[in-house]
XYZ file of C-alpha atoms in Angstrom:
341
model
C -21.435 -6.062 -2.862
C -22.472 -7.435 0.627
C -23.879 -5.285 3.183
C -23.772 -5.889 6.741
C -26.842 -7.804 8.394
C -29.482 -6.277 10.626
C -28.204 -8.099 12.821
C -24.393 -6.732 12.071
C -26.114 -3.131 11.791
C -27.358 -3.332 15.953
C -23.867 -4.084 17.086
C -22.083 -1.465 15.569
C -21.913 0.414 18.806
C -20.585 -2.206 20.230
C -17.835 -2.630 17.502
C -16.816 1.210 17.439
C -16.284 1.020 21.504
C -13.856 -2.425 20.969
C -12.053 -0.534 17.950
C -11.304 2.397 20.340
C -10.488 0.273 22.998
C -7.798 -1.993 20.922
C -6.208 1.564 19.361
C -3.602 1.055 22.358
C -3.241 3.832 24.943
C -2.375 6.877 22.804
C -5.868 6.615 21.338
C -7.374 7.547 24.831
C -8.150 11.374 23.680
C -4.221 12.128 24.061
C -3.414 15.280 21.671
C 0.060 14.693 22.124
C 2.409 13.839 18.744
C 4.597 11.322 19.430
C 7.937 11.482 17.532
C 9.654 8.456 15.490
C 11.766 11.552 13.847
C 12.111 14.904 13.225
C 9.344 14.797 10.540
C 7.020 11.710 11.007
C 5.124 10.986 14.572
C 2.829 8.297 15.770
C -0.372 9.181 17.235
C -1.851 6.030 17.905
C -2.533 2.208 16.347
C -5.172 -0.158 16.372
C -5.573 -4.034 16.423
C -9.440 -3.587 16.360
C -9.600 -5.725 13.098
C -6.893 -8.477 14.172
C -8.048 -12.119 13.439
C -11.639 -11.527 13.131
C -14.118 -11.688 10.380
C -17.035 -9.831 8.464
C -19.788 -11.645 6.276
C -17.657 -15.317 6.973
C -14.661 -13.184 5.007
C -11.486 -13.367 7.049
C -10.488 -9.499 7.747
C -6.716 -9.175 7.441
C -4.160 -10.388 4.967
C -4.343 -6.426 4.198
C -1.932 -5.228 1.078
C -3.248 -1.679 0.192
C -5.414 1.114 1.410
C -7.139 3.741 -0.360
C -9.394 6.736 0.801
C -12.861 6.047 -1.251
C -15.034 8.826 -3.294
C -17.431 8.825 0.321
C -14.448 9.272 2.759
C -14.656 5.466 3.703
C -11.554 3.370 3.536
C -10.975 0.598 0.838
C -8.735 -2.045 2.244
C -7.200 -4.731 -0.138
C -6.718 -8.127 1.162
C -4.181 -10.427 -1.057
C -6.061 -13.002 -1.245
C -8.896 -11.296 -3.378
C -11.062 -9.714 -1.146
C -11.732 -5.927 -1.071
C -13.222 -4.169 2.246
C -14.972 -0.809 2.950
C -14.357 -0.116 5.808
C -15.743 2.912 8.640
C -12.816 5.368 8.205
C -13.771 6.277 12.293
C -13.672 2.565 13.382
C -12.324 0.715 10.790
C -15.344 -1.720 11.114
C -16.119 -3.531 7.726
C -19.322 -2.498 5.588
C -19.315 -4.434 2.284
C -16.603 -7.104 0.775
C -16.066 -7.783 -2.691
C -14.285 -10.797 -3.879
C -11.995 -10.429 -6.835
C -11.444 -12.503 -9.610
C -9.479 -13.015 -12.982
C -10.941 -13.416 -16.304
C -11.386 -16.866 -15.684
C -13.276 -16.653 -12.113
C -9.573 -17.480 -10.485
C -8.664 -15.485 -7.287
C -5.767 -12.705 -7.660
C -2.746 -11.913 -5.171
C -3.975 -8.474 -4.815
C -1.331 -5.781 -3.863
C -2.427 -2.771 -5.111
C -4.826 0.095 -5.162
C -6.054 2.858 -6.473
C -9.469 4.685 -6.104
C -10.105 6.322 -10.244
C -11.639 9.440 -9.859
C -14.834 7.796 -11.451
C -14.966 5.157 -8.481
C -13.645 2.626 -10.391
C -10.955 0.134 -8.854
C -7.282 -0.258 -10.181
C -5.841 -3.348 -8.956
C -2.492 -5.182 -9.575
C -1.492 -8.633 -8.815
C 2.046 -9.580 -8.275
C 1.353 -12.871 -10.356
C 1.523 -11.915 -13.795
C 2.251 -9.061 -12.816
C -1.625 -6.898 -14.268
C -3.120 -4.632 -13.608
C -7.340 -4.594 -14.163
C -10.362 -2.244 -13.934
C -12.955 -3.527 -11.863
C -16.691 -1.451 -10.763
C -17.434 -1.304 -7.487
C -19.049 -4.714 -7.135
C -15.873 -6.328 -8.235
C -17.051 -6.368 -12.006
C -13.807 -6.311 -14.492
C -14.003 -3.568 -16.860
C -10.403 -3.439 -18.641
C -6.766 -4.549 -18.419
C -3.651 -2.139 -18.504
C -0.713 -3.586 -20.891
C 2.281 -4.536 -19.061
C 5.653 -3.763 -20.935
C 7.180 -7.220 -21.430
C 10.366 -6.607 -19.386
C 7.794 -6.247 -16.334
C 6.213 -9.749 -16.645
C 7.217 -12.478 -15.104
C 9.883 -15.291 -16.488
C 10.048 -16.632 -19.248
C 7.391 -13.612 -20.463
C 9.700 -11.310 -18.961
C 12.402 -10.749 -16.313
C 10.712 -10.706 -13.129
C 10.181 -12.934 -10.784
C 6.697 -14.450 -9.191
C 5.299 -12.470 -6.350
C 8.139 -9.725 -6.614
C 6.574 -7.565 -8.784
C 3.532 -4.713 -8.501
C 3.268 -4.101 -4.732
C 2.792 -0.474 -4.507
C -0.072 1.274 -7.087
C -0.916 5.134 -6.847
C -2.418 7.941 -9.159
C 0.224 11.141 -9.268
C -2.364 14.077 -9.055
C -4.070 15.463 -11.385
C -4.887 12.209 -12.461
C -3.455 11.388 -16.042
C -0.417 9.586 -14.152
C -0.368 6.357 -12.791
C 2.173 4.488 -11.000
C 3.310 0.660 -10.082
C 6.662 -0.411 -8.340
C 7.790 -3.207 -8.190
C 8.969 -4.806 -5.054
C 11.956 -6.211 -5.690
C 14.959 -5.829 -9.241
C 14.457 -7.835 -12.270
C 16.349 -10.274 -13.887
C 19.491 -8.749 -15.128
C 19.584 -5.321 -13.045
C 21.169 -4.998 -9.994
C 20.183 -5.974 -6.963
C 18.097 -3.573 -5.060
C 17.278 -1.632 -7.882
C 13.857 -1.161 -8.849
C 11.489 -0.170 -11.456
C 8.839 2.375 -11.078
C 6.281 1.794 -14.305
C 4.221 5.207 -15.100
C 0.736 4.657 -17.454
C -0.547 8.140 -18.878
C -4.300 8.461 -19.302
C -5.099 9.212 -23.499
C -9.026 9.668 -23.845
C -9.828 7.497 -20.618
C -7.517 4.660 -21.474
C -3.795 4.228 -19.788
C -1.176 3.270 -22.336
C 2.617 2.625 -20.770
C 4.946 5.855 -20.308
C 8.136 6.101 -18.301
C 9.489 4.135 -16.258
C 12.006 5.109 -13.485
C 14.615 3.345 -11.194
C 14.375 3.738 -7.574
C 17.549 1.688 -5.012
C 16.221 0.725 -2.118
C 18.199 0.254 1.170
C 20.320 -3.089 1.076
C 18.100 -6.044 1.524
C 14.723 -3.944 2.088
C 12.005 -4.278 -1.212
C 9.102 -1.751 -1.780
C 5.866 -2.802 -0.450
C 3.696 0.559 -1.220
C 4.344 3.644 -3.105
C 1.845 6.765 -2.268
C 1.985 10.099 -4.106
C 1.646 13.141 -2.184
C -0.005 16.433 -3.101
C 2.676 17.559 -5.031
C 3.929 14.937 -7.052
C 6.444 13.361 -4.957
C 6.407 9.904 -3.660
C 6.330 8.455 0.177
C 7.776 4.541 -0.438
C 7.524 1.976 1.891
C 10.395 -0.374 2.498
C 9.798 -3.229 4.579
C 12.198 -6.583 5.354
C 11.876 -8.957 7.608
C 14.950 -11.079 9.772
C 13.266 -14.366 11.252
C 14.549 -14.180 14.726
C 14.839 -10.168 14.761
C 11.273 -9.217 12.932
C 10.544 -6.620 10.140
C 12.592 -3.085 8.923
C 9.880 -0.760 8.041
C 11.404 2.921 6.655
C 9.271 5.964 4.999
C 11.149 7.729 2.166
C 10.202 10.660 0.404
C 11.329 9.884 -3.313
C 11.550 12.277 -5.974
C 11.576 11.543 -9.629
C 11.538 14.789 -11.417
C 15.432 14.700 -12.477
C 15.667 10.411 -12.507
C 16.155 9.270 -15.965
C 13.232 7.402 -17.819
C 14.801 3.705 -17.870
C 11.759 2.437 -19.688
C 14.771 1.768 -23.050
C 17.533 0.820 -21.124
C 17.455 -3.013 -20.990
C 19.748 -3.515 -17.376
C 19.873 -1.489 -14.489
C 23.973 -2.296 -13.302
C 24.112 1.651 -11.528
C 25.618 2.909 -14.759
C 26.701 6.536 -14.484
C 24.405 7.200 -17.517
C 21.032 6.370 -15.163
C 20.108 8.763 -12.681
C 18.137 7.113 -9.994
C 14.984 8.730 -8.115
C 15.905 10.987 -5.214
C 15.385 10.124 -1.999
C 15.141 10.990 1.488
C 14.561 9.312 4.592
C 11.922 10.300 6.719
C 11.296 7.831 9.646
C 12.721 4.243 10.391
C 9.466 2.776 12.309
C 11.436 0.940 14.442
C 12.100 4.576 16.062
C 8.753 5.057 16.959
C 7.240 5.190 20.567
C 5.871 1.472 21.049
C 2.827 2.955 22.736
C 2.536 -0.060 24.356
C 2.175 -1.663 21.395
C 2.565 -5.111 22.085
C 3.972 -8.524 19.570
C 3.680 -12.150 18.927
C 7.006 -12.501 17.664
C 10.660 -11.060 17.948
C 10.945 -7.220 17.013
C 13.182 -4.531 17.352
C 10.186 -2.720 18.746
C 6.929 -4.360 19.177
C 4.743 -1.766 17.387
C 6.057 -3.586 14.128
C 4.638 -5.684 12.362
C 4.536 -6.919 8.681
C 3.616 -3.162 7.127
C 2.228 -3.162 3.705
C 0.065 -0.756 2.675
C 0.173 2.486 2.735
C -2.435 5.702 1.544
C -2.857 9.319 2.271
C -5.959 10.432 4.612
C -5.748 14.071 4.515
C -3.788 17.044 6.216
C -3.824 18.691 9.798
C -3.882 22.180 10.968
C -0.441 22.391 11.005
C -0.356 21.260 7.083
C 1.382 17.788 7.665
C 0.349 14.506 5.896
C -2.149 12.361 7.694
C -1.059 8.671 6.709
C -2.301 5.916 7.573
C -0.359 2.497 7.280
C -1.951 -1.178 7.788
C 0.496 -4.874 8.159
C -0.210 -7.755 6.509
C -0.922 -10.622 8.894
C -0.432 -13.164 6.314
C -3.492 -14.673 8.462
C -0.809 -16.135 10.543
C -1.505 -16.472 14.231
C 2.284 -14.598 15.045
C 1.550 -11.393 13.297
C -1.271 -8.777 13.631
C -3.596 -6.772 11.267
C -2.221 -3.401 12.700
C -3.571 0.102 11.334
C -0.970 2.940 12.362
C -2.064 6.673 12.542
C 0.694 9.198 11.226
C 1.529 12.783 10.749
C 4.231 13.516 8.271
C 5.936 16.555 7.304
C 7.192 16.580 3.565
């Protein structure tokens, strides 16, 4: 783990001021809640980290967020870097390089900070879930059911596998969401795979099916305190822009599909229930600008999500982040939402 140099530390105050200036008009001390829907509002956004570097590493390509045990933010880049961010200013405090067992970079997509502080990180290429120490050493690797592996070993498509990763309340069940359907499953029906902790190790458990809106995939899931799931659905249309919707999913009455070879909408399989919380395109733009066509200039390629706490009314405080793909036409943007579930 590399720490900020003394010179960078001396400029932290200036960086914090820059962060606030880049946070958009809604960050300027206002207490207003800007409605995206009846259940979701947006407080502010921040472009403070867009096209920046830290200790020689590009800051961006963010695919996942998590709250670390010390209250800081962990931000995972899909190009094999894990950043530690100040929770208030978003300024980087550390960067750890990640690699597989052969030293190769990961297409790192999902992130969980386990209760002992180790990091569970998914990659969408094999797919895989590995456990890392805080300094990036591989400690463990979880077994993946054969059908979820990339063809020809399994029925998944490369770069369309484990995007979301979350630990359910109690810490005994880990859940990973596939981004798109397996070969042989109906388009739009994606699988959520779970692992159950036994004597400190995770083994594959139940699996559930979730239907996305037409043309959308699942880049992220986060467990709510009552065991339901916040699910991001996302898509992109050239010349139009991004579609990003936030759903609340409930697995309680869903069928365990771990023994179902093909999901084709058969009546014997109950899908996870879902309720639309907000279409992010319907949020107020808050003065945001976009570098390419978007239905709402606030939008970008939103891919990461974490729950950071509750407000005084009991609403969940939810932080989203976009993956700029290190592309000049995209923006690394953080979104501060409040969600009633």
